[in-house]
Structures are given as structure tokens and as C-alpha cells.
Amino acid sequence: MNKILNGRMIFVLTVTALSLIFVWPTVDYFFYARSLPEEPSEEQLAEQRQRIGDSSMIKLGLDLQGGVEFLIALDTERMVQRDLDRLAERMISAFRNEKIEAAVRVDNDRKAIVVSDVSAGDEKLVESIIEDEFQSSLDIGDITKIASGGEAELPILAELRTLNRQQSVDAALKTIRNRVNEFGLTQPVVVKQPPDRILVQIPGETDPERIRNGLLRTANLEFRLLHPDHNTEVRKFIDPATWDNAAGSGVVRDEFLKEIPGEIAGTTIKVVDDEAAAALLPANYSLFLGKEVKIDNAGQRTEVDNLAFVLKSRPELTGDSLRRAQPYTDVNDIDSPHKVLLEFNREGTEKFAEVTTDHTGERFAIVLDGKVYSSPRINEPILYGNCEISGTFTQEEAQDLTLVLKAGSLPAPLQIINEQAIGASLGKDSVIQSGQALIIGAVVLVIMMIIIYQMAGFFAIIAMILNVLLILAILSLANATLTLSGIGGILLTMGMAVDANVLIYERLREELESGKPFRAALNAAFGRAFSVILDSNITTLLPALVLLAFEIAGDSVKGFWTALAIGLIANLYTGLTVTRALIEAYVAKKKTMKVGHFVPFKNANYDFMKYRRVGVVFTSLLVGVSIFYLVVHGVNPGIDFTGGVVATVEASDMEVVTRPAMQKALEGSEADGKFDNVKVVKVLNEDIFQVTVPKKSDGKSLETIREQIEAGLSGAFGEKVKIVSTQSIESVVGSEFKWSAFFMLLVASLVILGYLAFRFRPIYGLGAVAALVHDLLISLGIFVALGHNLTLDIVSALMIILGYSVNDTIVVFDRIRESSSEMYGKSIGEIINYAINKTLSRTVFTSGTTLVAVLSMLLFGGVGLKDFALILLLGIGVGTYSSIFVASAMVYVFIHAKEKREGIVKAQGQRTKTVKIGA
């Protein structure tokens, strides 16, 4: 018993138990989610959100769990108004510095600043100031009217408006992504759509209101002084029946309000009518609105909105000076217990101290997004840069506001064009198909391994299962996100986990055949296999690190590589620790173990190097045809590169019009509404689908594509479907991605070359990289020739081929290095042939186990994984061939030529002295 439960086995059991604990919340959620109906109730959705929010559960991507989607646009009207206000303030300040009296006002209808009533004798000076300081911002062609005492209308320049809009969109993209990180939201999609719109998708969220109020709010924080005689000034605007003398405020009269478009398209909100209020406001002051919560004697809370405040037009301090924000609850404050503590940076602290010192005894308003949240009195100077925001917050609102302030303010107000909760991108059927692919692939691998290796194969399967369990546990611990492509990564890792055991078992067979006792053979097998397994996993991992370092891949690509990278690390543990612990425990009880007798190439003795020239000619022909086809025909870019069209489709019969049926109706070569690479998603709780079609290079209009979609759907469903709207979307990646992707592949190749040069010799690295280029070109050429599109997922698959196809090459190289020191007096051709023949079974089995996983992905993984699996299938198949006839042949040519130059080769082709060919 003690021999069975040795230190290694105790460690494995401990890791397995911990993994089960970390993974169980996710397993429990999947059982729960499977029981939900297609259209869950509000209560079920609430419980689902609560389960998804469990921090111990693996986060699921939008394609697995659905989420919320927003289409938002910059509010250009308010953005221009804000720019005009700032320019007007600058102009007033410039005139004041020169002691010039003039009327400066903003005309929002004409998007201009109007200058009039210039004091006599100052006309030329005013013109000079405007020309010097505002010519780059305003059209100043009208300033000649100032000299005659007229009114000069100075519109904001159209070029400036365009530039500001573009810069604001780019800044908004960055800010929203920062906020996503602060909120802990996972696998978001935040992309720009022309001309000034942004698409935001948040997986797992089914509450659009929380995202709208938190993630998408402007969060423009300001601190403004109230008028010294505030009660007198503000009463001009207040309904007398609402006046609160203690608070110094009341509800503003309707005559000083106007309606503007709200955050959601089709809605309106009330804001201050600046033109109506201007006549009653003192110079340099503006009317603001606020709100507060009042609690009556019975404890009933009432929110009072549209309270009036007269504040300085120019803020004393803004959120730009903010260093830290933190929520806290004040149990002693019954009216507003939930607050946000603010801490300023050094510059803000100095400014805050100066303002509170100069205005002690006055009131100071804290304004967020143009609304007054509190207006406390400054009782004493605040010297340490701390204050608080209190108001009508709930605890969740205070937390969300804190996160928004920490992530930064949006550069311009946003308007939500459309918002909706959407279902899983590929539907429940695709998720089930992905699960089936995992199960079928695992079952086939189980059968293969037990037939080939008997009891040892059974232990390899246990190690594979524990490998998947460990991957899921690490995903949970790292708070990472599992996507549909991540499931693909796990599936590929299953094949690679078995690969490690195949390498060990094939070496174990060799050691046993040499006559060693089982324990000695086992130690030798693990010792000799370690370097090969380590090299194989590292060379597969290196492209993943390069891809993630470039930060240009899409979320699905990163999802795959995250799962694969974790899986490769887990492979080292399960292959070298779990398998050994299981075998040692079994042998401790049974004294021996069967490792199978099925060896298809046991006594292989093929002269591969004799046919190297034939291999080179065949390889060159394939590479040449691939390059010719790719250059002449070009690559079919997918929607990630081209952008596309999104059509919103309404269905009247959900039993007939299902997501799979609609997908099938639209798929195919483009004719009569057939499209390749079409994507269909179901909108949650509504009889609506979204159809996304990539743009083509033929320049078809939006209306033409709409008509083709309509034709395809009408042919399948008749009047049961109706296209509600269509819109154009921009590509996920910019045009610069082509060069970045090429550079990324180049860097990954050089990294692999450098690693192999370090582990073996430079020629080995060159041979491996030559084989990689061969694999990529042929795989991509065949893939494109079959009519498939290049997407970010396919770029990811090419990176996998780059890392994985070198594995077989490493197995051969490792045996060449080992044999070169044992086969004294043999030619390099004989050594390479011997190495290839001795590893041929291993090569067939390792490639075979991975191909089983990839075939399972291709045949049963659903539409979301088909193209991905196809390119992998091509790459692994071509890579097996290139390890012999490209990489090994190149090493042979180089070393054989070197032997000739150094006079090492005799007439009969035998070596007279050894040559170091491996580190």
C-alpha cells in the first residue's frame, strides 16, 4: 500500500482533488443551463446571471452564453456644443485679459460663436485676437463686420468637427475597453463602425440597463462653485411651490427646460434651455440641474429631479486630476449612505486646497455628467486632496461609478442607437455539437490507445482526462474565459496529451526489447522522452506567446490560444508526473505491465535519403502551385478583414424558422441569396435573428446585399420572415493587420529557429523553419483552393501549424542527435535513415492521435469549428511528410556537404571520424 501511495501519487491525487473543487461550479452551471427552456423567464434569467457571476465559475464567452449588445454613436450635436462652449470661454478670457468689453455667445443652431457689441476703439484688437488665436478653429471670414459695429458670426470649422469626431471615436474605443477591464467583463467585442458608431458586445450580461448606466456613461466629473448669493439667483428659475429654503433649491420651471434626444434612440430627456436662462443669469454663471432623495417621517424615499443650481460656467477642477476612487457605506447617513471617496493627484490636491481656502464658507457643487449630485458648504480648507460624492446612489451604483471614474471619462456624450440581449452566437445546438466533438474524440482516442498499448494505454487516457480537468481548473483560477474556439483548443490539447504518452511508451518498448528490467526500462524511457516532450511543448507554445504579445488577434483567436497554452503546460505535468505515478502504482502491485505488441513499423529499414531528390521535386512542385494559386487567385478574406452587412430579420413562425434552418438557407456560393461564411445569431427573448454577411470586393451596395439576403430567406421561408433593418459594419482588424500578421509569422519562425539552434545546431533550426514555411504555404493553398475564407481563426490555426508541425521534426532530430554518438563510423545518411525508421511508429501514432481529435472537431464540432479544423487537418498531414522529406533532407544535405569539404567521407561513403551534429 505504501508503495502504491508514494509521494508522486499523493501529489497527483491532491492536484486532482483541488481541480475537481475548482471545476465543480462550472459543471453545476452546465447541468443547470441544460435544463433551461429556449426562452427563459425573468426569474430564470436572474438566477442564471447570479450563477454566471459566481467568481469561482469559468467565465463563458458570448458565443457560449449570449449577452448584451449595444450599437452606440457619438452625440455629435452635444459634442459640437461643448467645443463651442470651450472656444467661447477662451475668447471671453482673452478679451478680459485685454480689458475689452464685448458680447460673446454661442449659437448652437448655426454651430457658431457670435461676437457683438465690441467697445468702441477695440474693434481692431478684437479682430487681431481672433485671427491669432482662433483662426485654426473658427471660420473668421465674418470678422470684418466687427469694425462697423455689426455682429460677427464665426462658425466652427468643418475640418475641426471631423477631426474631433474621429479622435473622439478612437478615444471612446480605448475608454470603453478600459472600463470593460475595470468591470471585470470578459471576452468583450468593442469595434468601430463608420462613421462614428461603436459596437459593444458583453458576454454573460442580460441586463442592458446596468451596462448602459455604468459602462457607457460619460462620467465627466467637475467641481464648480455656486453663486455667492445663490438663494437669490436661483429663485428666478424655480417653481415657488417647490422652494426649499434650507437646501437653497427647488424644481426648475418648465419654461427653462427643453427636450433633446436621450441616450436611447427614440427617447428624449429634459435639459436646461440655455438661451431661455441666459437673460436671467449673471455673467460667467450657468444654470444646472440636480436631484436628491428625500425621506419622510414614515421612512418613504422620494427622488426629486430637476432641482435648479446656479454654478460658475467654468469648473474649478475636473476628473482629470483624479488619482483614486473608492466606494464606501456610511451607516450614519440615513439619507444617502452609499458614497464614493475621491483622492486627487498632486496637481489636483494643490488646486483643491487653493479653491477651498479662497472660498471657505461658500458652497461647492460636485457635478457628474452635467448633473449636480451634491453641493456641500466648504467649512474649512481641504488641504489633503480628499472629498466624497454622495447622492441617490444604491450600493451597486456607487461601485459602478467608482469603476467608471477609475477607467477614465468618455471624450464625448454617447447615444445608444440600439440595445438588445442576444442569444449564443452559434446557438445551443453548436454548443452541444462542440461537446459531442469532445466526447467522440475522447472515445476514439480511448479505443486507439487501449488497442495499441493495452493497460498502458488506459493510463494514458486517465492522464488525458486529468489534463482536461487541470485546464478547466486553471481557467477558473485565472478568471479566464472559455469560448467556442477555446473548446477547440482543449480538443487539440487532448490529442497532444496523448502524444506525450505515445513518445514515452514507444521508448519504453525499445528499452524493454533491449533486455532491460521493467523498472530500469521505465526510468530510461521517461528520462529519454523528457527532452523531446519539453522541446515539442515549448515550440508549440512559442507562437502562442508571440501572437498574444502582438495584441492584434481577435477574441476567438485569443480564446483558443489561452486554452492551448494552459493545455501545453498541463501536458508536461500529466505526461511526466501523472502517467508515471499511475504506472509505478500499478507495477508496485502487479510487478509488471503490458505495453502492447502492435508495432506497425517495428523492423522498418527504408532508405528515405535515397529518395530525398524525389521528395524535394514533389515538395517544390506543391509549394510552387500553392504560391502561384495564392498570387493569381488571391486569398478570400473573411468578415474580420473586409467588414460586412448585418441584417435584422423578424420571424413569425419560430417552429419553422430556426437558427440552423436559417443558416442552412443562406449558406453556399453567392447566388440567389447564398453566402459563404454567413453568421446567424438569435436575439434573446424575441422572434428576431441577426444575419451577418461579409463584404465582397465587387463593391455591391448595401441594398443589393439586402435584396440577396431577402431572396435567400424568402425562398426558404416565404412570408414567415421579414428583414427589419440592415447596416454596414467595419472590419474587426484594420488594413495594417496584413503586414502585422506577416511580421508575426516571421517573428514566430525566427523564435523557433533560435530555440532549435540553441537545443541542437543552427542547421537544425533552418531545416525546421524551411519545413514550416512549406507546411504553411501548402496548407493555405489547398484551403483557399477549396473555396474557404481567411479569418482571424484561420490565422490562429496557421500559428498552431507553425508550432505543432515541428513536433515530428523534433522527434526525428532528437533521435539523430542521440544516434550520432552511438553509430560511430556510419555516414550521415545512414544515421538519419536509422533515426527516421526507429521513430516511424511514434510519428504515425502521435500524428494519428492528434488527427483523431481534429477529425472529431471537423466532423462533429459544428459550423463554428469546421474551417478551423480543416486547416489544422491539412497542416498536420503535410507536417508529418515535411519532417522527413524537407527538414531531415536539409540537414542531410548540409552535413554531407560539410563532410566532403573536410575530407571525412571515404570512397565507400563511410566516416573515418565523428562529427558533432547535435548539442
Tab-separated table of C-alpha atoms in Angstrom, residues 512-911:
chain	number	residue	atom	x	y	z
A	512	LEU	CA	12.249	-3.469	-22.871
A	513	GLU	CA	13.259	-5.052	-26.189
A	514	SER	CA	16.889	-4.310	-25.377
A	515	GLY	CA	16.548	-6.636	-22.377
A	516	LYS	CA	16.338	-4.155	-19.512
A	517	PRO	CA	14.224	-4.946	-16.428
A	518	PHE	CA	10.909	-3.111	-16.346
A	519	ARG	CA	11.851	-0.523	-13.714
A	520	ALA	CA	15.144	0.286	-15.412
A	521	ALA	CA	13.374	0.485	-18.790
A	522	LEU	CA	10.725	2.773	-17.281
A	523	ASN	CA	13.341	5.141	-15.849
A	524	ALA	CA	15.219	5.206	-19.147
A	525	ALA	CA	12.031	5.800	-21.149
A	526	PHE	CA	10.950	8.787	-19.064
A	527	GLY	CA	14.486	10.150	-18.977
A	528	ARG	CA	14.977	9.964	-22.744
A	529	ALA	CA	11.455	11.146	-23.595
A	530	PHE	CA	11.645	14.171	-21.315
A	531	SER	CA	13.714	16.347	-23.654
A	532	VAL	CA	11.525	15.527	-26.661
A	533	ILE	CA	8.303	16.315	-24.792
A	534	LEU	CA	9.788	19.530	-23.409
A	535	ASP	CA	11.022	20.684	-26.831
A	536	SER	CA	7.709	19.808	-28.520
A	537	ASN	CA	5.612	21.709	-25.997
A	538	ILE	CA	7.889	24.744	-25.970
A	539	THR	CA	7.971	25.052	-29.767
A	540	THR	CA	4.164	24.853	-29.836
A	541	LEU	CA	3.900	27.394	-27.036
A	542	LEU	CA	6.308	29.945	-28.555
A	543	PRO	CA	3.946	31.026	-31.411
A	544	ALA	CA	1.172	31.462	-28.821
A	545	LEU	CA	3.317	33.842	-26.816
A	546	VAL	CA	4.257	35.768	-29.976
A	547	LEU	CA	0.615	36.075	-31.011
A	548	LEU	CA	-0.508	37.291	-27.583
A	549	ALA	CA	2.439	39.704	-27.393
A	550	PHE	CA	1.412	41.343	-30.682
A	551	GLU	CA	-2.106	42.019	-29.277
A	552	ILE	CA	-3.641	42.067	-32.770
A	553	ALA	CA	-5.621	38.865	-32.630
A	554	GLY	CA	-9.359	38.709	-32.184
A	555	ASP	CA	-11.069	37.407	-29.059
A	556	SER	CA	-11.811	33.992	-30.567
A	557	VAL	CA	-8.133	33.615	-31.519
A	558	LYS	CA	-7.015	34.567	-28.014
A	559	GLY	CA	-9.610	32.211	-26.538
A	560	PHE	CA	-8.134	29.307	-28.466
A	561	TRP	CA	-4.550	30.147	-27.615
A	562	THR	CA	-5.336	30.715	-23.942
A	563	ALA	CA	-6.802	27.216	-23.676
A	564	LEU	CA	-3.983	25.694	-25.743
A	565	ALA	CA	-1.212	27.475	-23.814
A	566	ILE	CA	-2.648	26.286	-20.499
A	567	GLY	CA	-3.040	22.806	-22.000
A	568	LEU	CA	0.597	22.642	-23.063
A	569	ILE	CA	1.718	23.463	-19.535
A	570	ALA	CA	-0.690	20.835	-18.205
A	571	ASN	CA	0.763	18.330	-20.705
A	572	LEU	CA	4.163	18.465	-19.037
A	573	TYR	CA	2.549	17.667	-15.699
A	574	THR	CA	0.243	14.866	-16.864
A	575	GLY	CA	2.746	13.290	-19.273
A	576	LEU	CA	5.717	13.233	-16.925
A	577	THR	CA	4.077	13.059	-13.488
A	578	VAL	CA	0.561	11.591	-13.704
A	579	THR	CA	1.408	8.803	-16.155
A	580	ARG	CA	4.493	7.821	-14.190
A	581	ALA	CA	2.637	7.841	-10.872
A	582	LEU	CA	-0.101	5.572	-12.286
A	583	ILE	CA	2.391	3.140	-13.849
A	584	GLU	CA	4.543	2.984	-10.712
A	585	ALA	CA	1.479	2.340	-8.529
A	586	TYR	CA	0.284	-0.410	-10.883
A	587	VAL	CA	3.708	-2.061	-11.155
A	588	ALA	CA	4.114	-1.907	-7.373
A	589	LYS	CA	1.094	-4.190	-7.137
A	590	LYS	CA	1.347	-6.290	-10.332
A	591	LYS	CA	5.173	-6.287	-10.714
A	592	THR	CA	4.879	-5.659	-14.487
A	593	MET	CA	2.617	-4.009	-17.062
A	594	LYS	CA	1.597	-4.703	-20.656
A	595	VAL	CA	2.510	-2.028	-23.162
A	596	GLY	CA	1.041	-3.786	-26.227
A	597	HIS	CA	2.552	-5.662	-29.137
A	598	PHE	CA	1.112	-3.747	-32.090
A	599	VAL	CA	4.167	-2.169	-33.767
A	600	PRO	CA	3.417	-1.421	-37.448
A	601	PHE	CA	6.976	-0.386	-38.380
A	602	LYS	CA	8.929	-2.487	-35.915
A	603	ASN	CA	11.699	-3.556	-38.300
A	604	ALA	CA	11.399	-0.721	-40.808
A	605	ASN	CA	14.552	-0.132	-42.856
A	606	TYR	CA	13.567	2.310	-45.581
A	607	ASP	CA	16.250	4.356	-47.337
A	608	PHE	CA	14.464	7.720	-47.090
A	609	MET	CA	17.523	9.767	-48.003
A	610	LYS	CA	17.852	7.831	-51.255
A	611	TYR	CA	14.555	9.403	-52.360
A	612	ARG	CA	15.285	12.855	-50.994
A	613	ARG	CA	15.579	14.327	-54.502
A	614	VAL	CA	12.164	12.941	-55.439
A	615	GLY	CA	10.815	14.456	-52.217
A	616	VAL	CA	12.400	17.823	-52.995
A	617	VAL	CA	10.937	17.864	-56.515
A	618	PHE	CA	7.482	16.891	-55.244
A	619	THR	CA	7.687	19.460	-52.429
A	620	SER	CA	8.873	22.210	-54.762
A	621	LEU	CA	6.022	21.427	-57.153
A	622	LEU	CA	3.410	21.638	-54.376
A	623	VAL	CA	4.862	24.855	-52.950
A	624	GLY	CA	5.109	26.402	-56.411
A	625	VAL	CA	1.495	25.555	-57.264
A	626	SER	CA	0.324	26.946	-53.905
A	627	ILE	CA	2.244	30.206	-54.354
A	628	PHE	CA	1.015	30.557	-57.947
A	629	TYR	CA	-2.610	29.975	-56.899
A	630	LEU	CA	-2.403	32.364	-53.935
A	631	VAL	CA	-0.817	35.110	-56.098
A	632	VAL	CA	-3.135	34.697	-59.100
A	633	HIS	CA	-6.379	33.841	-57.337
A	634	GLY	CA	-5.708	35.701	-54.107
A	635	VAL	CA	-6.961	34.888	-50.624
A	636	ASN	CA	-10.671	35.041	-49.866
A	637	PRO	CA	-10.790	37.473	-46.919
A	638	GLY	CA	-13.467	36.852	-44.295
A	639	ILE	CA	-15.582	39.399	-42.458
A	640	ASP	CA	-12.786	40.007	-39.920
A	641	PHE	CA	-10.799	41.663	-42.730
A	642	THR	CA	-13.488	43.053	-45.032
A	643	GLY	CA	-16.292	44.148	-42.745
A	644	GLY	CA	-19.787	43.242	-43.839
A	645	VAL	CA	-23.515	43.748	-43.576
A	646	VAL	CA	-25.768	42.973	-40.616
A	647	ALA	CA	-29.446	42.330	-41.343
A	648	THR	CA	-32.048	42.162	-38.567
A	649	VAL	CA	-34.644	39.540	-39.524
A	650	GLU	CA	-38.034	39.118	-37.848
A	651	ALA	CA	-39.703	35.676	-37.861
A	652	SER	CA	-43.411	34.935	-37.485
A	653	ASP	CA	-43.172	31.144	-37.031
A	654	MET	CA	-40.365	30.158	-34.669
A	655	GLU	CA	-41.080	26.444	-35.041
A	656	VAL	CA	-40.170	26.581	-38.732
A	657	VAL	CA	-37.721	29.491	-38.753
A	658	THR	CA	-34.943	28.223	-36.505
A	659	ARG	CA	-31.345	29.393	-36.374
A	660	PRO	CA	-29.938	26.210	-38.003
A	661	ALA	CA	-32.593	26.356	-40.738
A	662	MET	CA	-31.802	29.990	-41.484
A	663	GLN	CA	-28.070	29.245	-41.506
A	664	LYS	CA	-28.633	26.417	-43.995
A	665	ALA	CA	-30.875	28.583	-46.195
A	666	LEU	CA	-28.214	31.274	-46.580
A	667	GLU	CA	-25.048	29.167	-46.843
A	668	GLY	CA	-23.394	28.397	-50.172
A	669	SER	CA	-21.890	30.129	-53.191
A	670	GLU	CA	-23.244	33.632	-53.624
A	671	ALA	CA	-26.278	33.310	-55.875
A	672	ASP	CA	-29.955	33.818	-55.067
A	673	GLY	CA	-29.186	34.802	-51.501
A	674	LYS	CA	-26.469	32.219	-50.818
A	675	PHE	CA	-23.353	33.401	-48.989
A	676	ASP	CA	-20.161	31.804	-47.771
A	677	ASN	CA	-19.105	32.485	-44.192
A	678	VAL	CA	-22.554	33.767	-43.216
A	679	LYS	CA	-23.276	34.020	-39.480
A	680	VAL	CA	-26.737	33.827	-37.864
A	681	VAL	CA	-27.495	34.648	-34.207
A	682	LYS	CA	-30.771	34.550	-32.284
A	683	VAL	CA	-31.864	37.576	-30.249
A	684	LEU	CA	-32.785	36.506	-26.737
A	685	ASN	CA	-36.497	36.557	-25.821
A	686	GLU	CA	-37.503	37.958	-29.211
A	687	ASP	CA	-38.507	36.425	-32.542
A	688	ILE	CA	-35.559	38.158	-34.202
A	689	PHE	CA	-32.321	36.962	-35.806
A	690	GLN	CA	-29.197	38.840	-36.845
A	691	VAL	CA	-27.603	37.778	-40.131
A	692	THR	CA	-24.009	38.894	-40.793
A	693	VAL	CA	-22.629	38.666	-44.338
A	694	PRO	CA	-19.028	39.626	-45.254
A	695	LYS	CA	-18.490	42.314	-47.868
A	696	LYS	CA	-17.170	41.280	-51.255
A	697	SER	CA	-14.545	43.009	-53.355
A	698	ASP	CA	-17.090	43.530	-56.141
A	699	GLY	CA	-18.375	46.644	-54.349
A	700	LYS	CA	-22.027	45.608	-54.073
A	701	SER	CA	-24.214	48.153	-52.359
A	702	LEU	CA	-25.928	47.639	-49.044
A	703	GLU	CA	-29.278	47.482	-50.822
A	704	THR	CA	-28.051	44.784	-53.244
A	705	ILE	CA	-26.845	42.586	-50.397
A	706	ARG	CA	-30.120	43.168	-48.584
A	707	GLU	CA	-32.054	42.019	-51.656
A	708	GLN	CA	-29.910	38.890	-51.929
A	709	ILE	CA	-30.483	38.013	-48.264
A	710	GLU	CA	-34.203	38.622	-48.714
A	711	ALA	CA	-34.243	36.366	-51.791
A	712	GLY	CA	-32.498	33.552	-49.950
A	713	LEU	CA	-34.791	33.748	-46.921
A	714	SER	CA	-37.967	34.139	-48.974
A	715	GLY	CA	-37.061	31.064	-50.997
A	716	ALA	CA	-36.772	29.020	-47.808
A	717	PHE	CA	-39.462	30.515	-45.561
A	718	GLY	CA	-41.763	32.622	-47.756
A	719	GLU	CA	-43.587	35.324	-45.794
A	720	LYS	CA	-42.594	33.885	-42.424
A	721	VAL	CA	-39.545	36.150	-42.328
A	722	LYS	CA	-39.112	39.886	-42.789
A	723	ILE	CA	-35.926	41.995	-42.904
A	724	VAL	CA	-36.425	44.821	-40.417
A	725	SER	CA	-33.143	46.699	-40.962
A	726	THR	CA	-29.677	46.421	-42.469
A	727	GLN	CA	-26.466	48.196	-41.575
A	728	SER	CA	-22.843	48.194	-42.670
A	729	ILE	CA	-20.139	47.224	-40.190
A	730	GLU	CA	-16.408	47.886	-40.267
A	731	SER	CA	-13.772	45.177	-40.208
A	732	VAL	CA	-12.595	43.935	-36.812
A	733	VAL	CA	-8.985	44.480	-37.854
A	734	GLY	CA	-7.508	47.280	-39.908
A	735	SER	CA	-5.651	47.027	-43.196
A	736	GLU	CA	-2.357	47.181	-41.298
A	737	PHE	CA	-3.156	43.746	-39.871
A	738	LYS	CA	-1.949	42.066	-43.087
A	739	TRP	CA	1.584	43.309	-42.519
A	740	SER	CA	1.331	42.717	-38.777
A	741	ALA	CA	0.196	39.124	-39.370
A	742	PHE	CA	3.077	38.534	-41.802
A	743	PHE	CA	5.562	40.046	-39.361
A	744	MET	CA	4.043	37.983	-36.541
A	745	LEU	CA	4.553	34.746	-38.513
A	746	LEU	CA	8.113	35.819	-39.332
A	747	VAL	CA	8.931	36.551	-35.685
A	748	ALA	CA	7.411	33.227	-34.573
A	749	SER	CA	9.519	31.378	-37.185
A	750	LEU	CA	12.681	33.147	-36.042
A	751	VAL	CA	11.908	32.343	-32.404
A	752	ILE	CA	11.514	28.647	-33.266
A	753	LEU	CA	14.697	28.759	-35.347
A	754	GLY	CA	16.585	30.321	-32.448
A	755	TYR	CA	15.281	27.762	-29.958
A	756	LEU	CA	16.166	24.777	-32.150
A	757	ALA	CA	19.568	26.289	-32.935
A	758	PHE	CA	20.144	26.515	-29.180
A	759	ARG	CA	18.892	22.990	-28.473
A	760	PHE	CA	20.522	21.321	-31.499
A	761	ARG	CA	22.527	23.279	-34.114
A	762	PRO	CA	21.680	26.198	-36.438
A	763	ILE	CA	21.195	23.866	-39.417
A	764	TYR	CA	18.506	22.021	-37.492
A	765	GLY	CA	16.687	25.305	-36.933
A	766	LEU	CA	16.967	26.202	-40.633
A	767	GLY	CA	15.694	22.775	-41.654
A	768	ALA	CA	12.738	23.042	-39.278
A	769	VAL	CA	11.823	26.570	-40.437
A	770	ALA	CA	12.066	25.500	-44.095
A	771	ALA	CA	9.609	22.705	-43.287
A	772	LEU	CA	7.323	25.184	-41.503
A	773	VAL	CA	7.222	27.539	-44.493
A	774	HIS	CA	6.480	24.514	-46.670
A	775	ASP	CA	3.615	23.450	-44.356
A	776	LEU	CA	2.058	26.911	-44.174
A	777	LEU	CA	2.138	27.565	-47.924
A	778	ILE	CA	0.752	24.175	-48.956
A	779	SER	CA	-1.939	24.124	-46.226
A	780	LEU	CA	-3.110	27.650	-47.026
A	781	GLY	CA	-3.007	26.998	-50.773
A	782	ILE	CA	-5.204	23.894	-50.526
A	783	PHE	CA	-7.528	25.619	-48.048
A	784	VAL	CA	-8.080	28.621	-50.337
A	785	ALA	CA	-8.392	26.388	-53.425
A	786	LEU	CA	-11.276	24.602	-51.673
A	787	GLY	CA	-13.090	27.969	-51.532
A	788	HIS	CA	-12.722	28.808	-47.844
A	789	ASN	CA	-12.212	32.295	-46.393
A	790	LEU	CA	-9.267	33.656	-44.434
A	791	THR	CA	-10.435	34.821	-40.993
A	792	LEU	CA	-8.749	35.556	-37.685
A	793	ASP	CA	-9.495	31.973	-36.623
A	794	ILE	CA	-7.614	30.684	-39.676
A	795	VAL	CA	-4.650	32.950	-38.863
A	796	SER	CA	-4.721	31.347	-35.420
A	797	ALA	CA	-4.774	27.874	-36.978
A	798	LEU	CA	-1.749	28.766	-39.117
A	799	MET	CA	0.078	29.719	-35.920
A	800	ILE	CA	-0.852	26.317	-34.472
A	801	ILE	CA	0.544	24.591	-37.561
A	802	LEU	CA	3.672	26.675	-37.125
A	803	GLY	CA	4.140	25.392	-33.586
A	804	TYR	CA	2.741	21.873	-33.863
A	805	SER	CA	4.105	20.609	-37.182
A	806	VAL	CA	7.639	20.987	-35.850
A	807	ASN	CA	6.886	18.294	-33.228
A	808	ASP	CA	7.523	15.341	-35.565
A	809	THR	CA	10.670	17.084	-36.760
A	810	ILE	CA	11.913	17.395	-33.176
A	811	VAL	CA	11.319	13.663	-32.573
A	812	VAL	CA	13.480	12.814	-35.599
A	813	PHE	CA	16.135	15.415	-34.727
A	814	ASP	CA	16.369	14.129	-31.167
A	815	ARG	CA	16.972	10.584	-32.401
A	816	ILE	CA	19.567	11.812	-34.952
A	817	ARG	CA	21.430	13.594	-32.147
A	818	GLU	CA	21.266	10.507	-29.937
A	819	SER	CA	22.297	8.069	-32.705
A	820	SER	CA	25.216	10.165	-33.940
A	821	SER	CA	27.157	9.379	-30.769
A	822	GLU	CA	26.208	5.671	-30.812
A	823	MET	CA	26.684	4.838	-34.527
A	824	TYR	CA	30.397	5.518	-34.842
A	825	GLY	CA	31.707	5.054	-38.367
A	826	LYS	CA	28.317	5.406	-40.071
A	827	SER	CA	27.553	8.006	-42.739
A	828	ILE	CA	25.136	10.843	-42.006
A	829	GLY	CA	22.674	9.286	-44.471
A	830	GLU	CA	22.672	6.017	-42.549
A	831	ILE	CA	22.247	7.828	-39.227
A	832	ILE	CA	19.279	9.875	-40.490
A	833	ASN	CA	17.634	6.830	-42.090
A	834	TYR	CA	18.077	4.872	-38.858
A	835	ALA	CA	16.578	7.736	-36.807
A	836	ILE	CA	13.552	8.079	-39.086
A	837	ASN	CA	12.889	4.331	-39.165
A	838	LYS	CA	13.192	3.988	-35.373
A	839	THR	CA	10.727	6.843	-34.831
A	840	LEU	CA	8.333	5.919	-37.640
A	841	SER	CA	5.835	4.188	-35.344
A	842	ARG	CA	5.987	7.123	-32.994
A	843	THR	CA	5.439	9.576	-35.854
A	844	VAL	CA	2.405	7.653	-37.132
A	845	PHE	CA	0.852	7.258	-33.683
A	846	THR	CA	1.450	10.821	-32.472
A	847	SER	CA	0.124	12.360	-35.692
A	848	GLY	CA	-2.709	9.841	-35.663
A	849	THR	CA	-3.919	10.705	-32.168
A	850	THR	CA	-3.920	14.433	-32.944
A	851	LEU	CA	-5.641	13.846	-36.286
A	852	VAL	CA	-8.375	11.894	-34.466
A	853	ALA	CA	-9.071	14.939	-32.277
A	854	VAL	CA	-9.019	17.294	-35.273
A	855	LEU	CA	-11.237	14.983	-37.368
A	856	SER	CA	-13.709	14.877	-34.496
A	857	MET	CA	-13.664	18.683	-34.485
A	858	LEU	CA	-14.225	18.755	-38.265
A	859	LEU	CA	-16.998	16.143	-38.442
A	860	PHE	CA	-18.903	16.800	-35.221
A	861	GLY	CA	-17.818	20.220	-33.953
A	862	GLY	CA	-20.485	22.232	-35.774
A	863	VAL	CA	-20.211	25.139	-38.183
A	864	GLY	CA	-18.160	27.228	-35.769
A	865	LEU	CA	-15.170	24.860	-35.900
A	866	LYS	CA	-15.270	23.335	-39.408
A	867	ASP	CA	-12.904	25.706	-41.250
A	868	PHE	CA	-10.654	25.826	-38.211
A	869	ALA	CA	-10.407	22.028	-38.078
A	870	LEU	CA	-9.887	21.699	-41.844
A	871	ILE	CA	-6.810	23.919	-41.950
A	872	LEU	CA	-5.389	22.049	-38.923
A	873	LEU	CA	-6.019	18.707	-40.633
A	874	LEU	CA	-4.138	19.871	-43.717
A	875	GLY	CA	-1.278	21.314	-41.680
A	876	ILE	CA	-0.745	18.223	-39.504
A	877	GLY	CA	-0.848	15.895	-42.506
A	878	VAL	CA	1.605	17.987	-44.542
A	879	GLY	CA	3.780	18.484	-41.443
A	880	THR	CA	4.234	14.739	-40.975
A	881	TYR	CA	5.549	14.475	-44.537
A	882	SER	CA	7.818	17.544	-44.270
A	883	SER	CA	9.586	16.297	-41.126
A	884	ILE	CA	11.144	13.555	-43.295
A	885	PHE	CA	11.475	14.962	-46.790
A	886	VAL	CA	12.136	18.623	-46.005
A	887	ALA	CA	13.647	19.108	-42.546
A	888	SER	CA	15.662	15.866	-42.372
A	889	ALA	CA	16.705	16.084	-46.036
A	890	MET	CA	18.004	19.630	-45.498
A	891	VAL	CA	20.070	18.502	-42.502
A	892	TYR	CA	21.457	15.634	-44.591
A	893	VAL	CA	22.472	17.897	-47.494
A	894	PHE	CA	24.235	20.380	-45.196
A	895	ILE	CA	26.167	17.851	-43.085
A	896	HIS	CA	27.023	15.627	-46.053
A	897	ALA	CA	28.460	18.655	-47.893
A	898	LYS	CA	30.447	19.618	-44.799
A	899	GLU	CA	31.883	16.104	-44.517
A	900	LYS	CA	33.025	16.272	-48.131
A	901	ARG	CA	34.678	19.655	-47.618
A	902	GLU	CA	36.540	18.365	-44.556
A	903	GLY	CA	37.578	15.104	-46.241
A	904	ILE	CA	35.713	12.934	-43.792
A	905	VAL	CA	33.875	10.784	-46.347
A	906	LYS	CA	35.733	7.804	-47.819
A	907	ALA	CA	35.151	6.405	-51.281
A	908	GLN	CA	32.756	3.831	-49.910
A	909	GLY	CA	30.816	6.520	-48.060
A	910	GLN	CA	31.934	5.582	-44.531
A	911	ARG	CA	33.041	8.147	-41.961
